[in-house]
Coordinates of C-alpha atoms in Angstrom, one line a residue:
X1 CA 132.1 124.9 104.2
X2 CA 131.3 121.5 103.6
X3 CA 131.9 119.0 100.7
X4 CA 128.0 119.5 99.8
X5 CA 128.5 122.9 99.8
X6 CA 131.9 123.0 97.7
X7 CA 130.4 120.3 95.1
X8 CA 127.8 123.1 94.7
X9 CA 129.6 126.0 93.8
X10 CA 131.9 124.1 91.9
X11 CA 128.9 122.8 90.0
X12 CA 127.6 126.5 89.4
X13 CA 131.3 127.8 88.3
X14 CA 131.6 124.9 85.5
X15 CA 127.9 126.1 84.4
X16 CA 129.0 129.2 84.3
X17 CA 131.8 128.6 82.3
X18 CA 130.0 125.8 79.5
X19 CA 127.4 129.6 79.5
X20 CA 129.9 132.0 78.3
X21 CA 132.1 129.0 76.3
X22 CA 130.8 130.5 73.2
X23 CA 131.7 134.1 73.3
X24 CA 134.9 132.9 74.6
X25 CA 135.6 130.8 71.7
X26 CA 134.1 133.6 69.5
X27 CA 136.9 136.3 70.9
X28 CA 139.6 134.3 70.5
X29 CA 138.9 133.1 67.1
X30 CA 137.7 136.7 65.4
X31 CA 138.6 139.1 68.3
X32 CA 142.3 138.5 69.3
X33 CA 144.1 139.7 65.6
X34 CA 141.9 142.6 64.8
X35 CA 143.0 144.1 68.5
X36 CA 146.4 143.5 67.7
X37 CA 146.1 144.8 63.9
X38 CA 144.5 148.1 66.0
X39 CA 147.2 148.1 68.8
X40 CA 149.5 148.0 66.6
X41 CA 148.1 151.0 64.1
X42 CA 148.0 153.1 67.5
X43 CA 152.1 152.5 67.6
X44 CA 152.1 153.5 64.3
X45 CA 151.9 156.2 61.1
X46 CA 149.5 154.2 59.0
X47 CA 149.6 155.2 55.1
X48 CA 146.7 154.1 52.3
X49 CA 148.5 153.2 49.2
X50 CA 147.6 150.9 46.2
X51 CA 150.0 148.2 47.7
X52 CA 147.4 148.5 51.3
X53 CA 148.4 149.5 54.5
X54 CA 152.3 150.9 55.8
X55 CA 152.7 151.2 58.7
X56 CA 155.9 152.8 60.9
X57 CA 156.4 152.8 64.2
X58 CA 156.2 155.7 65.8
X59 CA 156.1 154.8 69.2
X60 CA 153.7 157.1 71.6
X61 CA 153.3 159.5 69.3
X62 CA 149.9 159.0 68.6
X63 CA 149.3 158.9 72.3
X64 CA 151.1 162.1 73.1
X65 CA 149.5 163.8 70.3
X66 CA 146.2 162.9 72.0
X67 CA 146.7 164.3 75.4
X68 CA 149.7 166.7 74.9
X69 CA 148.6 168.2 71.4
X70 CA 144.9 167.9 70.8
X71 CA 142.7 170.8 72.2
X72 CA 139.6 169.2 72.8
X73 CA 140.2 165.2 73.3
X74 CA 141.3 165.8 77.4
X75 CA 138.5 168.2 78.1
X76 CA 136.0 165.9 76.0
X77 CA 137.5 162.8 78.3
X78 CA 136.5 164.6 81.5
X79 CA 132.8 165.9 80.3
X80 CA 132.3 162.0 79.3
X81 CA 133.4 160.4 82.4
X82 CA 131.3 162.9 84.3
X83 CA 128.4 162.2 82.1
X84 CA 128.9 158.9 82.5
X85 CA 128.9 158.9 86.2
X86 CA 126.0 160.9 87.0
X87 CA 123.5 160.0 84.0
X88 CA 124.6 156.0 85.1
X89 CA 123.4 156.6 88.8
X90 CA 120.4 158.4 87.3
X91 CA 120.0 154.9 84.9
X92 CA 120.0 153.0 87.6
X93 CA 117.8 154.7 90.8
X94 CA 115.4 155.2 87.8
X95 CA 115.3 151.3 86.4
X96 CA 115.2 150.0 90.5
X97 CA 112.3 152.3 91.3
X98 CA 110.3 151.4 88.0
X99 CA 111.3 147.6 89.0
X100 CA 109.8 148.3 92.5
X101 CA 106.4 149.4 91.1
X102 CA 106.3 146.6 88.1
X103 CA 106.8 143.9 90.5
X104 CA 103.7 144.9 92.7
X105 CA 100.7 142.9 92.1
X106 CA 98.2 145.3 89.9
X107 CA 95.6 145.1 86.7
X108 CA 97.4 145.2 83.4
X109 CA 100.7 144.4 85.2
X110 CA 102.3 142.7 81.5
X111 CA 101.4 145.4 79.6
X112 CA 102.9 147.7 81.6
X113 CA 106.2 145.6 81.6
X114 CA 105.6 145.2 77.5
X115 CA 105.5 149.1 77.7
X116 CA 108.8 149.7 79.3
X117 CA 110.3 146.9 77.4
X118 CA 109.8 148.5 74.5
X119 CA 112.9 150.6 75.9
X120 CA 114.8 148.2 74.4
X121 CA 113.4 147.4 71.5
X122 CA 113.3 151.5 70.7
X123 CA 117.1 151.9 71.5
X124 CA 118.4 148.9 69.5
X125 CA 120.8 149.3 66.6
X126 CA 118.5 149.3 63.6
X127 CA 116.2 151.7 65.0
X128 CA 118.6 154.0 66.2
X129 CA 120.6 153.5 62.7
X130 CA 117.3 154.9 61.1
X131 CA 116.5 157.7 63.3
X132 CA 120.2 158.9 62.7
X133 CA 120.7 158.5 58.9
X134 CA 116.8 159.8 58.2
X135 CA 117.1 163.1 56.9
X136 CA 113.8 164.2 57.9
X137 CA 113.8 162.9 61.7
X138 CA 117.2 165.0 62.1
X139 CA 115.5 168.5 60.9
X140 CA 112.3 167.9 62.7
X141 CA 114.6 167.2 66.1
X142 CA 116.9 170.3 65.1
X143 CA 113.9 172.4 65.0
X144 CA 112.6 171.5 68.1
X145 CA 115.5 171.8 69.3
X146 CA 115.7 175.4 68.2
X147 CA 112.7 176.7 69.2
X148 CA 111.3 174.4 72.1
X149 CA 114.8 174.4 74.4
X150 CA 114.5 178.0 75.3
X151 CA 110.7 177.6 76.9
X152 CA 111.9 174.3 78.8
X153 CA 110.6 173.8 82.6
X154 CA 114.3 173.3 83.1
X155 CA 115.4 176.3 81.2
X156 CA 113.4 178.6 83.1
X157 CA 114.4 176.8 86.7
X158 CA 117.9 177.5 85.3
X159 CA 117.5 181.0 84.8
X160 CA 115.7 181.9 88.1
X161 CA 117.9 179.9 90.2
X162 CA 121.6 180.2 88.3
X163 CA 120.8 183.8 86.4
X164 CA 118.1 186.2 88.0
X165 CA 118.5 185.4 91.7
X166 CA 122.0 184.8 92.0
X167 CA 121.2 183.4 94.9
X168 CA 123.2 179.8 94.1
X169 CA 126.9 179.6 93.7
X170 CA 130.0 177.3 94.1
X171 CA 129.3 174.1 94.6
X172 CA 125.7 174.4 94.4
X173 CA 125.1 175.8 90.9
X174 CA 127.6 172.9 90.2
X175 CA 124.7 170.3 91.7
X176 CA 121.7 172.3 90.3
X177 CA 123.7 172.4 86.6
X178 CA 123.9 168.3 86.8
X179 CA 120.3 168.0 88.5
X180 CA 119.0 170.1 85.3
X181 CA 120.9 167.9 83.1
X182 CA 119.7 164.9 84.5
X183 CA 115.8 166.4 84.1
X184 CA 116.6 167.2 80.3
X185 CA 118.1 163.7 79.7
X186 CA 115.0 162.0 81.0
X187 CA 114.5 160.4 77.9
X188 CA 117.4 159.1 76.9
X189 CA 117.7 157.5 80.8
X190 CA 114.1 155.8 80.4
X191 CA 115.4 154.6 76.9
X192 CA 118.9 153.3 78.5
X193 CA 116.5 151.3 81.1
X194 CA 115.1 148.3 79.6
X195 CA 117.8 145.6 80.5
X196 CA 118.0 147.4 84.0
X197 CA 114.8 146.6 84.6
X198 CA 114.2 143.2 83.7
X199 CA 116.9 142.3 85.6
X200 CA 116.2 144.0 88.8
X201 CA 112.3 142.3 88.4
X202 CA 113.9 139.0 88.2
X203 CA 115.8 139.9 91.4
X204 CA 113.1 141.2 92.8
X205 CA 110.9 138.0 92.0
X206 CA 114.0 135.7 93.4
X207 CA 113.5 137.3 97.3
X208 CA 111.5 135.1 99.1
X209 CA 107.9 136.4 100.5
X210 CA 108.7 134.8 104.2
X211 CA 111.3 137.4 104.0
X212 CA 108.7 140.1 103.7
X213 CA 106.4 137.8 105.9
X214 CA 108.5 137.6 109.0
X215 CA 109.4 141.3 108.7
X216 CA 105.8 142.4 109.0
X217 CA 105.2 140.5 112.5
X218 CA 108.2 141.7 113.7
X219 CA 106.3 145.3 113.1
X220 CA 108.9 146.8 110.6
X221 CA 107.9 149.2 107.9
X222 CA 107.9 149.7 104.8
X223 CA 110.7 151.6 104.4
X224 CA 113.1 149.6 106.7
X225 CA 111.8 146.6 104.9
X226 CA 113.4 147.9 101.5
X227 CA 116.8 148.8 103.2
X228 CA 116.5 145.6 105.5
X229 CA 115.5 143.0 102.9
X230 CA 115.0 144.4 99.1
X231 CA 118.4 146.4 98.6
X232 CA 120.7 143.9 100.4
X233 CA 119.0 141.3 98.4
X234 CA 119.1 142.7 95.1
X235 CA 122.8 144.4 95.7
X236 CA 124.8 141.7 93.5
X237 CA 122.5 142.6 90.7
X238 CA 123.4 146.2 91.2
X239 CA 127.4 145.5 90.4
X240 CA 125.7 143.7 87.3
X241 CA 123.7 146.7 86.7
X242 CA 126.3 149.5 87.2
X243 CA 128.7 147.9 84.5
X244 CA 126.4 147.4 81.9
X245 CA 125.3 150.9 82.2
X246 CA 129.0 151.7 82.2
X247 CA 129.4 149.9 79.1
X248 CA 126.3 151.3 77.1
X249 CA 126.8 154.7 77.9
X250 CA 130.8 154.5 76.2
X251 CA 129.1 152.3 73.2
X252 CA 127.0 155.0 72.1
X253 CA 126.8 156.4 68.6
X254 CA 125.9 159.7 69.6
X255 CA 128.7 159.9 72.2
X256 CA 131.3 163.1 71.3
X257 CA 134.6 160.6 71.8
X258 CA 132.9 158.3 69.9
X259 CA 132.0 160.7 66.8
X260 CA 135.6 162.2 67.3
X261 CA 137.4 158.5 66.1
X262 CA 135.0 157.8 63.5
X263 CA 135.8 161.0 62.1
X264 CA 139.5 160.8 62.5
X265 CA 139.1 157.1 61.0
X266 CA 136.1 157.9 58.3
X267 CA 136.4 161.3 57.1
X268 CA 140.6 162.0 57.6
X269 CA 141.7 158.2 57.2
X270 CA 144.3 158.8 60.2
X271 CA 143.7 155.1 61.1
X272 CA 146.8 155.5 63.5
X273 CA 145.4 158.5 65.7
X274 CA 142.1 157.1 65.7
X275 CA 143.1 153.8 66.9
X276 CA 145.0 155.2 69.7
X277 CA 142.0 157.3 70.6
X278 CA 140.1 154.4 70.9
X279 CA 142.2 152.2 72.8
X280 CA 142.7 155.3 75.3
X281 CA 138.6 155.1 75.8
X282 CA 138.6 151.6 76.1
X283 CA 141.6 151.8 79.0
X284 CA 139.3 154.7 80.9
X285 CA 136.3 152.6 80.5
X286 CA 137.9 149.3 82.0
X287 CA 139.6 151.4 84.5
X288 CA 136.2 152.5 85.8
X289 CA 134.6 149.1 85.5
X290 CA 137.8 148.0 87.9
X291 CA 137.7 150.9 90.3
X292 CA 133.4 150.3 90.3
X293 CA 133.7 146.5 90.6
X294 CA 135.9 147.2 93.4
X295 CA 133.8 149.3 95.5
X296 CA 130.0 148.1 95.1
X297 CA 131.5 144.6 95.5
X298 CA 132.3 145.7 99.2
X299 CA 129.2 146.3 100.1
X300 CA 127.3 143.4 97.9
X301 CA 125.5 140.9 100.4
X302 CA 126.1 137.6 99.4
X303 CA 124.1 134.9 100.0
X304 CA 123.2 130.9 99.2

């Protein structure tokens, strides 16, 4: 590598860096104490009195408690990291393929990007703050949910296959189970798209059209030109992609873990146990970020 070359990256890593400056500065000056108030309340029997909080140290306990004591926090561990998994691949084959078609050159091409944006605008905070505190919206949805699940496309593919036939087991009803899931989640994949998307179109923009260009007169197809060129090229944005899937689906509000430590925190004031539960599903989550990182990055094509 020359000193061209090295002056380069150097340049791009002290970019980087003056980027994400800010939320540095911002973790370290709000972020640092309330962890360690938190860390410390999972260590620790935490009491409300007039005075504030007391805590004493009780060690692991609130840890043990969580996987040696509680029922339903191990099993609810496994369904979400399995959730997680599958409906994260299903995130992201769905936001490359709907990156594919928006990057193609077609009439009403920005609209059609608005629409899908709209993804994101749909799923943000307030919107999803409103949908779940509206008492209206939550007895319309519970009575579809009552009376429309049973006549589902899915529901009935279920029965034949699973039920009447008996014709799938093992392993197989195992697949068919997660591929039905996957169908009946469709919408809250599409809605879990939107930044998948407009960051696989900027990849997809970035690939230069000799590329493409050169391909063709060497007579390749279409097919071994999106293995050949488009994935390789697009692959770091993939890591990039996979994590911040990772991430949103452990942030949401509707998540069971999730509901399970704001009602230990909210509703039973067991600060300590809920703090514990928290920083045990913030250790899985980075945990699968790590073991993630670690594999896509071995087969991520860098290039200059």
């Amino acid at each position: 590598m020359g000193k061209k070359q090295i002056g380069l990256t150097r340049s791009r890593a002290i970019y980087g860096y003056l980027f994400i400056l800010p939320f540095i500065l911002g973790f370290l000056l709000f972020m640092i104490k309330p962890l360690y108030q938190s860390f410390m309340m999972s260590l620790s029997d935490v009491e409300i009195s007039k005075e504030g909080f007391k805590s004493t140290l009780n060690h692991f306990a609130n840890y043990k408690r969580a996987f040696l004591v509680d029922p339903e926090f191990n099993r609810m561990l496994v369904e979400s990291v399995s959730q997680m998994f599958y409906r994260s691949l299903a995130t992201i084959v769905f936001s490359f393929f709907v990156a594919m078609l928006l990057n193609q050159e077609f009439k009403g091409r920005a609209v059609a990007r608005s629409i899908f944006f709209l993804a994101v605008i749909l799923s943000s905070g307030v919107l999803v703050g409103i949908e779940y505190n509206n008492t209206l919206m939550q007895e319309l949805k519970a009575t579809i949910e009552e009376y429309g699940n049973g006549n589902t496309i899915t529901q009935v593919l279920e029965d034949v296959l699973l039920t009447n036939t008996g014709g799938v087991n093992g392993p197989s009803e195992k697949v068919f189970k997660i591929l039905f899931d996957i169908i009946d989640s469709i919408y809250d994949v599409a809605m879990a798209s939107g930044i998948q998307i407009i960051i696989f179109i900027s990849g997809l923009q970035n690939i230069s059209n000799s590329m493409y260009e050169a391909a063709d007169m060497e007579g390749c197809t279409s097919w071994e030109k999106l293995w050949k060129i488009t994935v390789p090229m697009i692959s770091p944005l993939m890591l990039v992609c996979w994590i911040y899937t990772i991430v949103d689906f452990f942030m949401k509000t509707d998540n069971k873990i999730m509901e399970k430590i704001n009602t230990q925190m909210v509703s039973q004031l067991n600060y300590g146990y809920s703090s514990a539960l928290a920083w045990i599903y913030f250790a899985v989550c980075m945990l699968l970020i790590g073991i993630s990182s670690l594999i896509i990055s071995k087969v991520v094509y860098n290039y200059d």
